[in-house]
Amino acid sequence: MHFGPHLLLAALEGLVTSAVLALTALGLSLVFGVMRVVNVAHGEFFMLGAVLAWAISTAISGHPALGFLAALVIAPLIVGAIALVAERLVLRRLNYNPEATIVATIGMLYIIQQLALSFYGPEARPVEPPFSYRILLPWFGYSGYKLSIIAASALLLAATWLVLTRTKIGLIMRATQYDSETAQAFGIAVGRVYGGVFALGAMLAAIAAVLIVPISQAHYLMGQEPLLLSFIVVIIGGLGSLRGTVVAAVLIGLSDGIISMFFSPTLAKIIATLLVAMVLVFRPQGLFGTASR
């Protein structure tokens, strides 16, 4: 292939990465934006979604699409329930203290990781994709499932935006984000909002994992890279900003795909790290974040 087809292939791979990264980082950004909690265990919720997807899809016989669709529904619900329990038993008891919650979520990270190792094992296991259709382009064939990941992520991001900006639930979340004390004075159950947001953030990470695991493999250590990349995205885009999260995820995903293909994956990570450093120096609130007063 010539340069143009190579560039198109790299861009498509980068968009797949961007789609999964946007969902994962959005969950992290929502949790910090509303609760002011840095969830270091966010990557383990991603991993848990992938592991559960493997368990659910292998337990259901028949066409692979049946197991995949079941995993896409059930795995995020289970992960959300686990996150809700963790929020009630751990974070709420710490009164959402920023320093204490960082330590607590680090502990949650190792607990979830070791439980996955104990019950799932150290093996990396594949999940069969729901379909294997390939789109024939003039230069090469490309996986139809990968394109469906991009479409599914776009729909979920649009749905999240509609909920946050056009519904009463979104209004309550935004009111809690801006001033939790005033929101509580007006009768908003801030504790319930925090629990729901923490569960929602974990569910978004789990959905991203279920979408990516058919072209990857479920492994008990797979949460580390998504956590790091999610932090990079929310720092660049601006904590709590949906638009910033999407823009930063596309930027990081495309640069990773293109630079990795034409140069090396290591160089892509170095450039992303340098970009984070520049943002922290020149615009600490992120590209689309609001400066604190």
PDB file of C-alpha atoms in Angstrom:
ATOM      1  CA  MET A   1       0.000   0.000   0.000  1.00  0.00           C
ATOM      2  CA  HIS A   2       1.005   3.582  -0.593  1.00  0.00           C
ATOM      3  CA  PHE A   3       1.077   6.333   2.022  1.00  0.00           C
ATOM      4  CA  GLY A   4      -2.597   7.291   1.648  1.00  0.00           C
ATOM      5  CA  PRO A   5      -4.050   3.810   2.388  1.00  0.00           C
ATOM      6  CA  HIS A   6      -1.599   3.367   5.266  1.00  0.00           C
ATOM      7  CA  LEU A   7      -2.726   6.700   6.700  1.00  0.00           C
ATOM      8  CA  LEU A   8      -6.396   5.732   6.346  1.00  0.00           C
ATOM      9  CA  LEU A   9      -5.797   2.399   8.079  1.00  0.00           C
ATOM     10  CA  ALA A  10      -3.917   4.124  10.914  1.00  0.00           C
ATOM     11  CA  ALA A  11      -6.683   6.699  11.271  1.00  0.00           C
ATOM     12  CA  LEU A  12      -9.362   3.987  11.461  1.00  0.00           C
ATOM     13  CA  GLU A  13      -7.411   2.118  14.133  1.00  0.00           C
ATOM     14  CA  GLY A  14      -6.941   5.391  15.979  1.00  0.00           C
ATOM     15  CA  LEU A  15     -10.677   6.099  15.867  1.00  0.00           C
ATOM     16  CA  VAL A  16     -11.409   2.686  17.397  1.00  0.00           C
ATOM     17  CA  THR A  17      -8.992   3.512  20.215  1.00  0.00           C
ATOM     18  CA  SER A  18     -10.589   6.952  20.564  1.00  0.00           C
ATOM     19  CA  ALA A  19     -14.090   5.473  20.811  1.00  0.00           C
ATOM     20  CA  VAL A  20     -13.183   3.126  23.656  1.00  0.00           C
ATOM     21  CA  LEU A  21     -11.022   5.728  25.367  1.00  0.00           C
ATOM     22  CA  ALA A  22     -13.763   8.377  25.240  1.00  0.00           C
ATOM     23  CA  LEU A  23     -16.226   6.117  27.076  1.00  0.00           C
ATOM     24  CA  THR A  24     -13.661   5.077  29.667  1.00  0.00           C
ATOM     25  CA  ALA A  25     -12.391   8.603  30.283  1.00  0.00           C
ATOM     26  CA  LEU A  26     -15.922  10.000  30.418  1.00  0.00           C
ATOM     27  CA  GLY A  27     -16.664   7.784  33.406  1.00  0.00           C
ATOM     28  CA  LEU A  28     -13.545   9.007  35.184  1.00  0.00           C
ATOM     29  CA  SER A  29     -14.317  12.623  34.307  1.00  0.00           C
ATOM     30  CA  LEU A  30     -17.907  12.429  35.565  1.00  0.00           C
ATOM     31  CA  VAL A  31     -16.832  10.978  38.906  1.00  0.00           C
ATOM     32  CA  PHE A  32     -14.301  13.717  39.473  1.00  0.00           C
ATOM     33  CA  GLY A  33     -16.498  16.469  38.064  1.00  0.00           C
ATOM     34  CA  VAL A  34     -19.454  15.703  40.337  1.00  0.00           C
ATOM     35  CA  MET A  35     -17.864  14.046  43.381  1.00  0.00           C
ATOM     36  CA  ARG A  36     -14.343  15.551  43.298  1.00  0.00           C
ATOM     37  CA  VAL A  37     -13.030  12.010  43.780  1.00  0.00           C
ATOM     38  CA  VAL A  38      -9.996  10.736  41.847  1.00  0.00           C
ATOM     39  CA  ASN A  39     -10.965   7.110  41.212  1.00  0.00           C
ATOM     40  CA  VAL A  40      -7.685   5.226  40.884  1.00  0.00           C
ATOM     41  CA  ALA A  41      -9.657   1.946  40.652  1.00  0.00           C
ATOM     42  CA  HIS A  42     -11.387   3.063  37.444  1.00  0.00           C
ATOM     43  CA  GLY A  43      -9.161   0.857  35.270  1.00  0.00           C
ATOM     44  CA  GLU A  44     -10.109  -2.183  37.348  1.00  0.00           C
ATOM     45  CA  PHE A  45     -13.790  -1.576  36.651  1.00  0.00           C
ATOM     46  CA  PHE A  46     -12.782  -1.628  32.970  1.00  0.00           C
ATOM     47  CA  MET A  47     -10.960  -4.926  33.507  1.00  0.00           C
ATOM     48  CA  LEU A  48     -13.885  -6.346  35.446  1.00  0.00           C
ATOM     49  CA  GLY A  49     -16.212  -5.539  32.554  1.00  0.00           C
ATOM     50  CA  ALA A  50     -13.967  -7.475  30.152  1.00  0.00           C
ATOM     51  CA  VAL A  51     -13.639 -10.477  32.472  1.00  0.00           C
ATOM     52  CA  LEU A  52     -17.394 -10.603  33.053  1.00  0.00           C
ATOM     53  CA  ALA A  53     -17.963 -10.310  29.297  1.00  0.00           C
ATOM     54  CA  TRP A  54     -15.851 -13.420  28.789  1.00  0.00           C
ATOM     55  CA  ALA A  55     -17.669 -15.297  31.559  1.00  0.00           C
ATOM     56  CA  ILE A  56     -21.143 -14.351  30.310  1.00  0.00           C
ATOM     57  CA  SER A  57     -20.462 -14.922  26.606  1.00  0.00           C
ATOM     58  CA  THR A  58     -18.926 -18.363  27.221  1.00  0.00           C
ATOM     59  CA  ALA A  59     -21.832 -19.365  29.475  1.00  0.00           C
ATOM     60  CA  ILE A  60     -24.403 -18.734  26.727  1.00  0.00           C
ATOM     61  CA  SER A  61     -24.422 -21.230  23.871  1.00  0.00           C
ATOM     62  CA  GLY A  62     -25.584 -20.566  20.339  1.00  0.00           C
ATOM     63  CA  HIS A  63     -24.670 -17.693  18.033  1.00  0.00           C
ATOM     64  CA  PRO A  64     -21.826 -15.493  19.384  1.00  0.00           C
ATOM     65  CA  ALA A  65     -24.055 -12.425  19.071  1.00  0.00           C
ATOM     66  CA  LEU A  66     -26.366 -13.780  21.783  1.00  0.00           C
ATOM     67  CA  GLY A  67     -23.560 -14.090  24.325  1.00  0.00           C
ATOM     68  CA  PHE A  68     -22.112 -10.731  23.343  1.00  0.00           C
ATOM     69  CA  LEU A  69     -25.419  -8.877  23.657  1.00  0.00           C
ATOM     70  CA  ALA A  70     -26.048 -10.523  27.018  1.00  0.00           C
ATOM     71  CA  ALA A  71     -22.572  -9.466  28.165  1.00  0.00           C
ATOM     72  CA  LEU A  72     -23.143  -5.919  26.893  1.00  0.00           C
ATOM     73  CA  VAL A  73     -26.215  -5.630  29.124  1.00  0.00           C
ATOM     74  CA  ILE A  74     -25.342  -7.755  32.164  1.00  0.00           C
ATOM     75  CA  ALA A  75     -21.630  -6.982  32.670  1.00  0.00           C
ATOM     76  CA  PRO A  76     -22.056  -3.175  33.070  1.00  0.00           C
ATOM     77  CA  LEU A  77     -24.973  -3.737  35.466  1.00  0.00           C
ATOM     78  CA  ILE A  78     -22.875  -6.038  37.656  1.00  0.00           C
ATOM     79  CA  VAL A  79     -19.926  -3.631  37.582  1.00  0.00           C
ATOM     80  CA  GLY A  80     -22.238  -0.713  38.407  1.00  0.00           C
ATOM     81  CA  ALA A  81     -23.673  -2.632  41.364  1.00  0.00           C
ATOM     82  CA  ILE A  82     -20.177  -3.408  42.655  1.00  0.00           C
ATOM     83  CA  ALA A  83     -19.183   0.249  42.288  1.00  0.00           C
ATOM     84  CA  LEU A  84     -22.333   1.350  44.143  1.00  0.00           C
ATOM     85  CA  VAL A  85     -21.556  -0.997  47.031  1.00  0.00           C
ATOM     86  CA  ALA A  86     -17.948   0.265  47.123  1.00  0.00           C
ATOM     87  CA  GLU A  87     -19.163   3.866  47.194  1.00  0.00           C
ATOM     88  CA  ARG A  88     -21.563   3.165  50.059  1.00  0.00           C
ATOM     89  CA  LEU A  89     -19.160   1.103  52.157  1.00  0.00           C
ATOM     90  CA  VAL A  90     -15.911   2.992  51.529  1.00  0.00           C
ATOM     91  CA  LEU A  91     -16.124   6.441  49.942  1.00  0.00           C
ATOM     92  CA  ARG A  92     -19.200   7.618  51.828  1.00  0.00           C
ATOM     93  CA  ARG A  93     -17.692   6.594  55.161  1.00  0.00           C
ATOM     94  CA  LEU A  94     -14.627   8.689  54.300  1.00  0.00           C
ATOM     95  CA  ASN A  95     -16.917  11.670  53.581  1.00  0.00           C
ATOM     96  CA  TYR A  96     -15.374  11.863  50.076  1.00  0.00           C
ATOM     97  CA  ASN A  97     -12.173  13.361  51.470  1.00  0.00           C
ATOM     98  CA  PRO A  98      -9.855  13.805  48.441  1.00  0.00           C
ATOM     99  CA  GLU A  99      -6.692  12.420  50.052  1.00  0.00           C
ATOM    100  CA  ALA A 100      -8.448   9.547  51.812  1.00  0.00           C
ATOM    101  CA  THR A 101     -10.415   8.499  48.741  1.00  0.00           C
ATOM    102  CA  ILE A 102      -7.244   8.270  46.645  1.00  0.00           C
ATOM    103  CA  VAL A 103      -5.768   5.823  49.156  1.00  0.00           C
ATOM    104  CA  ALA A 104      -9.082   3.955  49.380  1.00  0.00           C
ATOM    105  CA  THR A 105      -9.440   3.567  45.610  1.00  0.00           C
ATOM    106  CA  ILE A 106      -5.842   2.335  45.396  1.00  0.00           C
ATOM    107  CA  GLY A 107      -6.853  -0.337  47.889  1.00  0.00           C
ATOM    108  CA  MET A 108      -9.945  -1.125  45.803  1.00  0.00           C
ATOM    109  CA  LEU A 109      -7.699  -1.461  42.758  1.00  0.00           C
ATOM    110  CA  TYR A 110      -5.600  -4.196  44.354  1.00  0.00           C
ATOM    111  CA  ILE A 111      -8.605  -5.967  45.866  1.00  0.00           C
ATOM    112  CA  ILE A 112     -10.448  -6.176  42.531  1.00  0.00           C
ATOM    113  CA  GLN A 113      -7.274  -7.156  40.706  1.00  0.00           C
ATOM    114  CA  GLN A 114      -6.420  -9.957  43.128  1.00  0.00           C
ATOM    115  CA  LEU A 115      -9.993 -11.242  43.170  1.00  0.00           C
ATOM    116  CA  ALA A 116      -9.917 -11.397  39.374  1.00  0.00           C
ATOM    117  CA  LEU A 117      -6.611 -13.263  39.506  1.00  0.00           C
ATOM    118  CA  SER A 118      -7.988 -15.737  42.042  1.00  0.00           C
ATOM    119  CA  PHE A 119     -11.290 -16.507  40.302  1.00  0.00           C
ATOM    120  CA  TYR A 120     -10.457 -15.798  36.644  1.00  0.00           C
ATOM    121  CA  GLY A 121      -6.785 -16.740  36.512  1.00  0.00           C
ATOM    122  CA  PRO A 122      -3.701 -15.211  34.889  1.00  0.00           C
ATOM    123  CA  GLU A 123      -4.585 -16.297  31.330  1.00  0.00           C
ATOM    124  CA  ALA A 124      -5.595 -13.834  28.619  1.00  0.00           C
ATOM    125  CA  ARG A 125      -8.814 -15.150  27.079  1.00  0.00           C
ATOM    126  CA  PRO A 126     -10.542 -14.021  23.878  1.00  0.00           C
ATOM    127  CA  VAL A 127     -14.214 -13.256  23.387  1.00  0.00           C
ATOM    128  CA  GLU A 128     -15.708 -14.167  20.025  1.00  0.00           C
ATOM    129  CA  PRO A 129     -17.045 -11.102  18.157  1.00  0.00           C
ATOM    130  CA  PRO A 130     -20.793 -10.981  17.448  1.00  0.00           C
ATOM    131  CA  PHE A 131     -20.137 -10.865  13.702  1.00  0.00           C
ATOM    132  CA  SER A 132     -17.127 -11.025  11.400  1.00  0.00           C
ATOM    133  CA  TYR A 133     -18.265  -8.967   8.414  1.00  0.00           C
ATOM    134  CA  ARG A 134     -15.532  -7.049   6.611  1.00  0.00           C
ATOM    135  CA  ILE A 135     -16.008  -3.758   4.774  1.00  0.00           C
ATOM    136  CA  LEU A 136     -14.242  -3.880   1.408  1.00  0.00           C
ATOM    137  CA  LEU A 137     -12.461  -0.612   0.676  1.00  0.00           C
ATOM    138  CA  PRO A 138     -10.555   0.045  -2.570  1.00  0.00           C
ATOM    139  CA  TRP A 139      -7.221  -0.637  -0.855  1.00  0.00           C
ATOM    140  CA  PHE A 140      -7.999  -3.171   1.878  1.00  0.00           C
ATOM    141  CA  GLY A 141     -10.738  -4.887   3.829  1.00  0.00           C
ATOM    142  CA  TYR A 142     -11.584  -3.548   7.262  1.00  0.00           C
ATOM    143  CA  SER A 143     -13.413  -5.134  10.169  1.00  0.00           C
ATOM    144  CA  GLY A 144     -17.079  -4.195  10.277  1.00  0.00           C
ATOM    145  CA  TYR A 145     -17.097  -4.887  14.009  1.00  0.00           C
ATOM    146  CA  LYS A 146     -14.415  -2.254  14.624  1.00  0.00           C
ATOM    147  CA  LEU A 147     -16.534   0.287  12.778  1.00  0.00           C
ATOM    148  CA  SER A 148     -19.511  -0.738  14.935  1.00  0.00           C
ATOM    149  CA  ILE A 149     -17.439   0.098  18.045  1.00  0.00           C
ATOM    150  CA  ILE A 150     -17.037   3.660  16.753  1.00  0.00           C
ATOM    151  CA  ALA A 151     -20.773   3.919  16.015  1.00  0.00           C
ATOM    152  CA  ALA A 152     -21.803   2.452  19.381  1.00  0.00           C
ATOM    153  CA  SER A 153     -19.471   4.797  21.258  1.00  0.00           C
ATOM    154  CA  ALA A 154     -20.810   7.817  19.367  1.00  0.00           C
ATOM    155  CA  LEU A 155     -24.404   6.840  20.226  1.00  0.00           C
ATOM    156  CA  LEU A 156     -23.569   6.334  23.918  1.00  0.00           C
ATOM    157  CA  LEU A 157     -21.717   9.648  24.111  1.00  0.00           C
ATOM    158  CA  ALA A 158     -24.664  11.419  22.462  1.00  0.00           C
ATOM    159  CA  ALA A 159     -27.072   9.737  24.871  1.00  0.00           C
ATOM    160  CA  THR A 160     -24.929  10.794  27.835  1.00  0.00           C
ATOM    161  CA  TRP A 161     -24.881  14.373  26.561  1.00  0.00           C
ATOM    162  CA  LEU A 162     -28.677  14.378  26.206  1.00  0.00           C
ATOM    163  CA  VAL A 163     -29.109  13.033  29.746  1.00  0.00           C
ATOM    164  CA  LEU A 164     -26.727  15.608  31.214  1.00  0.00           C
ATOM    165  CA  THR A 165     -28.141  18.606  29.357  1.00  0.00           C
ATOM    166  CA  ARG A 166     -31.811  17.832  28.637  1.00  0.00           C
ATOM    167  CA  THR A 167     -33.168  15.837  31.581  1.00  0.00           C
ATOM    168  CA  LYS A 168     -34.009  16.436  35.224  1.00  0.00           C
ATOM    169  CA  ILE A 169     -31.405  13.837  36.238  1.00  0.00           C
ATOM    170  CA  GLY A 170     -28.733  15.808  34.403  1.00  0.00           C
ATOM    171  CA  LEU A 171     -29.901  19.028  36.027  1.00  0.00           C
ATOM    172  CA  ILE A 172     -29.598  17.432  39.473  1.00  0.00           C
ATOM    173  CA  MET A 173     -26.112  16.145  38.655  1.00  0.00           C
ATOM    174  CA  ARG A 174     -24.982  19.554  37.429  1.00  0.00           C
ATOM    175  CA  ALA A 175     -26.449  21.295  40.466  1.00  0.00           C
ATOM    176  CA  THR A 176     -24.607  18.874  42.751  1.00  0.00           C
ATOM    177  CA  GLN A 177     -21.413  19.449  40.780  1.00  0.00           C
ATOM    178  CA  TYR A 178     -21.566  23.239  41.069  1.00  0.00           C
ATOM    179  CA  ASP A 179     -22.536  23.471  44.760  1.00  0.00           C
ATOM    180  CA  SER A 180     -23.365  20.315  46.700  1.00  0.00           C
ATOM    181  CA  GLU A 181     -24.256  22.165  49.910  1.00  0.00           C
ATOM    182  CA  THR A 182     -26.790  24.413  48.188  1.00  0.00           C
ATOM    183  CA  ALA A 183     -28.178  21.440  46.280  1.00  0.00           C
ATOM    184  CA  GLN A 184     -28.690  19.574  49.545  1.00  0.00           C
ATOM    185  CA  ALA A 185     -30.382  22.619  51.054  1.00  0.00           C
ATOM    186  CA  PHE A 186     -32.889  22.509  48.179  1.00  0.00           C
ATOM    187  CA  GLY A 187     -33.766  18.895  48.957  1.00  0.00           C
ATOM    188  CA  ILE A 188     -31.457  17.051  46.560  1.00  0.00           C
ATOM    189  CA  ALA A 189     -30.215  13.762  48.006  1.00  0.00           C
ATOM    190  CA  VAL A 190     -26.533  14.398  47.367  1.00  0.00           C
ATOM    191  CA  GLY A 191     -25.513  10.964  48.687  1.00  0.00           C
ATOM    192  CA  ARG A 192     -27.757   9.233  46.156  1.00  0.00           C
ATOM    193  CA  VAL A 193     -26.412  11.426  43.369  1.00  0.00           C
ATOM    194  CA  TYR A 194     -22.837  10.533  44.317  1.00  0.00           C
ATOM    195  CA  GLY A 195     -23.666   6.826  44.415  1.00  0.00           C
ATOM    196  CA  GLY A 196     -25.387   6.983  41.040  1.00  0.00           C
ATOM    197  CA  VAL A 197     -22.547   8.934  39.431  1.00  0.00           C
ATOM    198  CA  PHE A 198     -19.903   6.546  40.766  1.00  0.00           C
ATOM    199  CA  ALA A 199     -21.896   3.570  39.459  1.00  0.00           C
ATOM    200  CA  LEU A 200     -22.449   5.297  36.101  1.00  0.00           C
ATOM    201  CA  GLY A 201     -18.724   6.003  35.718  1.00  0.00           C
ATOM    202  CA  ALA A 202     -17.902   2.353  36.373  1.00  0.00           C
ATOM    203  CA  MET A 203     -20.611   1.207  33.949  1.00  0.00           C
ATOM    204  CA  LEU A 204     -19.236   3.386  31.148  1.00  0.00           C
ATOM    205  CA  ALA A 205     -15.796   1.818  31.667  1.00  0.00           C
ATOM    206  CA  ALA A 206     -17.361  -1.662  31.653  1.00  0.00           C
ATOM    207  CA  ILE A 207     -19.257  -0.954  28.414  1.00  0.00           C
ATOM    208  CA  ALA A 208     -16.022   0.209  26.794  1.00  0.00           C
ATOM    209  CA  ALA A 209     -14.331  -3.020  27.909  1.00  0.00           C
ATOM    210  CA  VAL A 210     -17.133  -5.219  26.558  1.00  0.00           C
ATOM    211  CA  LEU A 211     -16.907  -3.428  23.203  1.00  0.00           C
ATOM    212  CA  ILE A 212     -13.132  -3.798  22.893  1.00  0.00           C
ATOM    213  CA  VAL A 213     -12.634  -7.315  24.260  1.00  0.00           C
ATOM    214  CA  PRO A 214     -13.663  -9.143  21.009  1.00  0.00           C
ATOM    215  CA  ILE A 215     -10.670  -7.554  19.258  1.00  0.00           C
ATOM    216  CA  SER A 216      -8.491  -7.820  22.346  1.00  0.00           C
ATOM    217  CA  GLN A 217      -8.352 -10.333  25.180  1.00  0.00           C
ATOM    218  CA  ALA A 218      -9.661 -10.296  28.736  1.00  0.00           C
ATOM    219  CA  HIS A 219      -6.805 -10.243  31.244  1.00  0.00           C
ATOM    220  CA  TYR A 220      -6.648  -9.393  34.931  1.00  0.00           C
ATOM    221  CA  LEU A 221      -3.957  -6.730  34.335  1.00  0.00           C
ATOM    222  CA  MET A 222      -5.656  -5.033  31.381  1.00  0.00           C
ATOM    223  CA  GLY A 223      -6.956  -2.092  33.447  1.00  0.00           C
ATOM    224  CA  GLN A 224      -3.609  -0.331  33.823  1.00  0.00           C
ATOM    225  CA  GLU A 225      -3.274   1.236  30.362  1.00  0.00           C
ATOM    226  CA  PRO A 226      -6.918   2.440  30.131  1.00  0.00           C
ATOM    227  CA  LEU A 227      -6.519   4.121  33.532  1.00  0.00           C
ATOM    228  CA  LEU A 228      -3.359   5.941  32.460  1.00  0.00           C
ATOM    229  CA  LEU A 229      -4.810   7.012  29.112  1.00  0.00           C
ATOM    230  CA  SER A 230      -8.044   8.128  30.790  1.00  0.00           C
ATOM    231  CA  PHE A 231      -6.105  10.378  33.146  1.00  0.00           C
ATOM    232  CA  ILE A 232      -4.251  11.820  30.148  1.00  0.00           C
ATOM    233  CA  VAL A 233      -7.549  12.491  28.363  1.00  0.00           C
ATOM    234  CA  VAL A 234      -9.300  14.186  31.290  1.00  0.00           C
ATOM    235  CA  ILE A 235      -6.243  16.326  32.069  1.00  0.00           C
ATOM    236  CA  ILE A 236      -6.004  17.511  28.463  1.00  0.00           C
ATOM    237  CA  GLY A 237      -9.734  17.912  27.902  1.00  0.00           C
ATOM    238  CA  GLY A 238     -10.600  19.359  31.289  1.00  0.00           C
ATOM    239  CA  LEU A 239     -11.979  17.518  34.301  1.00  0.00           C
ATOM    240  CA  GLY A 240     -15.766  17.279  34.162  1.00  0.00           C
ATOM    241  CA  SER A 241     -16.024  18.477  30.542  1.00  0.00           C
ATOM    242  CA  LEU A 242     -17.838  16.083  28.182  1.00  0.00           C
ATOM    243  CA  ARG A 243     -16.756  18.022  25.107  1.00  0.00           C
ATOM    244  CA  GLY A 244     -13.158  18.145  26.321  1.00  0.00           C
ATOM    245  CA  THR A 245     -13.161  14.415  27.023  1.00  0.00           C
ATOM    246  CA  VAL A 246     -14.346  13.572  23.497  1.00  0.00           C
ATOM    247  CA  VAL A 247     -11.939  15.984  21.798  1.00  0.00           C
ATOM    248  CA  ALA A 248      -8.967  14.812  23.861  1.00  0.00           C
ATOM    249  CA  ALA A 249      -9.849  11.134  23.312  1.00  0.00           C
ATOM    250  CA  VAL A 250      -9.980  11.640  19.539  1.00  0.00           C
ATOM    251  CA  LEU A 251      -6.710  13.564  19.653  1.00  0.00           C
ATOM    252  CA  ILE A 252      -4.921  10.910  21.714  1.00  0.00           C
ATOM    253  CA  GLY A 253      -6.451   7.990  19.811  1.00  0.00           C
ATOM    254  CA  LEU A 254      -5.653   9.315  16.350  1.00  0.00           C
ATOM    255  CA  SER A 255      -2.127  10.345  17.290  1.00  0.00           C
ATOM    256  CA  ASP A 256      -1.542   6.941  18.891  1.00  0.00           C
ATOM    257  CA  GLY A 257      -2.794   5.084  15.820  1.00  0.00           C
ATOM    258  CA  ILE A 258      -0.908   7.160  13.259  1.00  0.00           C
ATOM    259  CA  ILE A 259       2.362   7.567  15.167  1.00  0.00           C
ATOM    260  CA  SER A 260       2.380   3.888  16.199  1.00  0.00           C
ATOM    261  CA  MET A 261       2.003   2.768  12.586  1.00  0.00           C
ATOM    262  CA  PHE A 262       4.572   5.099  11.016  1.00  0.00           C
ATOM    263  CA  PHE A 263       7.033   5.344  13.915  1.00  0.00           C
ATOM    264  CA  SER A 264       6.603   3.439  17.194  1.00  0.00           C
ATOM    265  CA  PRO A 265       4.053   3.038  20.008  1.00  0.00           C
ATOM    266  CA  THR A 266       6.660   4.304  22.487  1.00  0.00           C
ATOM    267  CA  LEU A 267       6.959   7.603  20.616  1.00  0.00           C
ATOM    268  CA  ALA A 268       3.170   7.970  20.710  1.00  0.00           C
ATOM    269  CA  LYS A 269       3.163   7.595  24.504  1.00  0.00           C
ATOM    270  CA  ILE A 270       6.045  10.083  24.844  1.00  0.00           C
ATOM    271  CA  ILE A 271       4.202  12.699  22.778  1.00  0.00           C
ATOM    272  CA  ALA A 272       1.004  12.191  24.821  1.00  0.00           C
ATOM    273  CA  THR A 273       2.975  12.674  28.042  1.00  0.00           C
ATOM    274  CA  LEU A 274       4.606  15.841  26.700  1.00  0.00           C
ATOM    275  CA  LEU A 275       1.187  17.160  25.689  1.00  0.00           C
ATOM    276  CA  VAL A 276      -0.081  16.592  29.228  1.00  0.00           C
ATOM    277  CA  ALA A 277       2.927  18.458  30.624  1.00  0.00           C
ATOM    278  CA  MET A 278       2.301  21.418  28.296  1.00  0.00           C
ATOM    279  CA  VAL A 279      -1.372  21.562  29.254  1.00  0.00           C
ATOM    280  CA  LEU A 280      -0.523  21.469  32.978  1.00  0.00           C
ATOM    281  CA  VAL A 281       1.963  24.319  32.533  1.00  0.00           C
ATOM    282  CA  PHE A 282       0.044  26.629  30.177  1.00  0.00           C
ATOM    283  CA  ARG A 283      -3.617  25.709  30.836  1.00  0.00           C
ATOM    284  CA  PRO A 284      -3.966  23.712  34.076  1.00  0.00           C
ATOM    285  CA  GLN A 285      -7.772  23.524  33.815  1.00  0.00           C
ATOM    286  CA  GLY A 286      -7.515  21.697  30.471  1.00  0.00           C
ATOM    287  CA  LEU A 287      -8.528  22.722  26.972  1.00  0.00           C
ATOM    288  CA  PHE A 288     -12.231  22.974  27.769  1.00  0.00           C
ATOM    289  CA  GLY A 289     -12.188  23.089  31.562  1.00  0.00           C
ATOM    290  CA  THR A 290     -13.164  26.077  33.680  1.00  0.00           C
ATOM    291  CA  ALA A 291     -10.546  27.781  35.785  1.00  0.00           C
ATOM    292  CA  SER A 292     -11.244  27.604  39.524  1.00  0.00           C
ATOM    293  CA  ARG A 293     -11.998  30.879  41.255  1.00  0.00           C
TER     294      ARG A 293
END
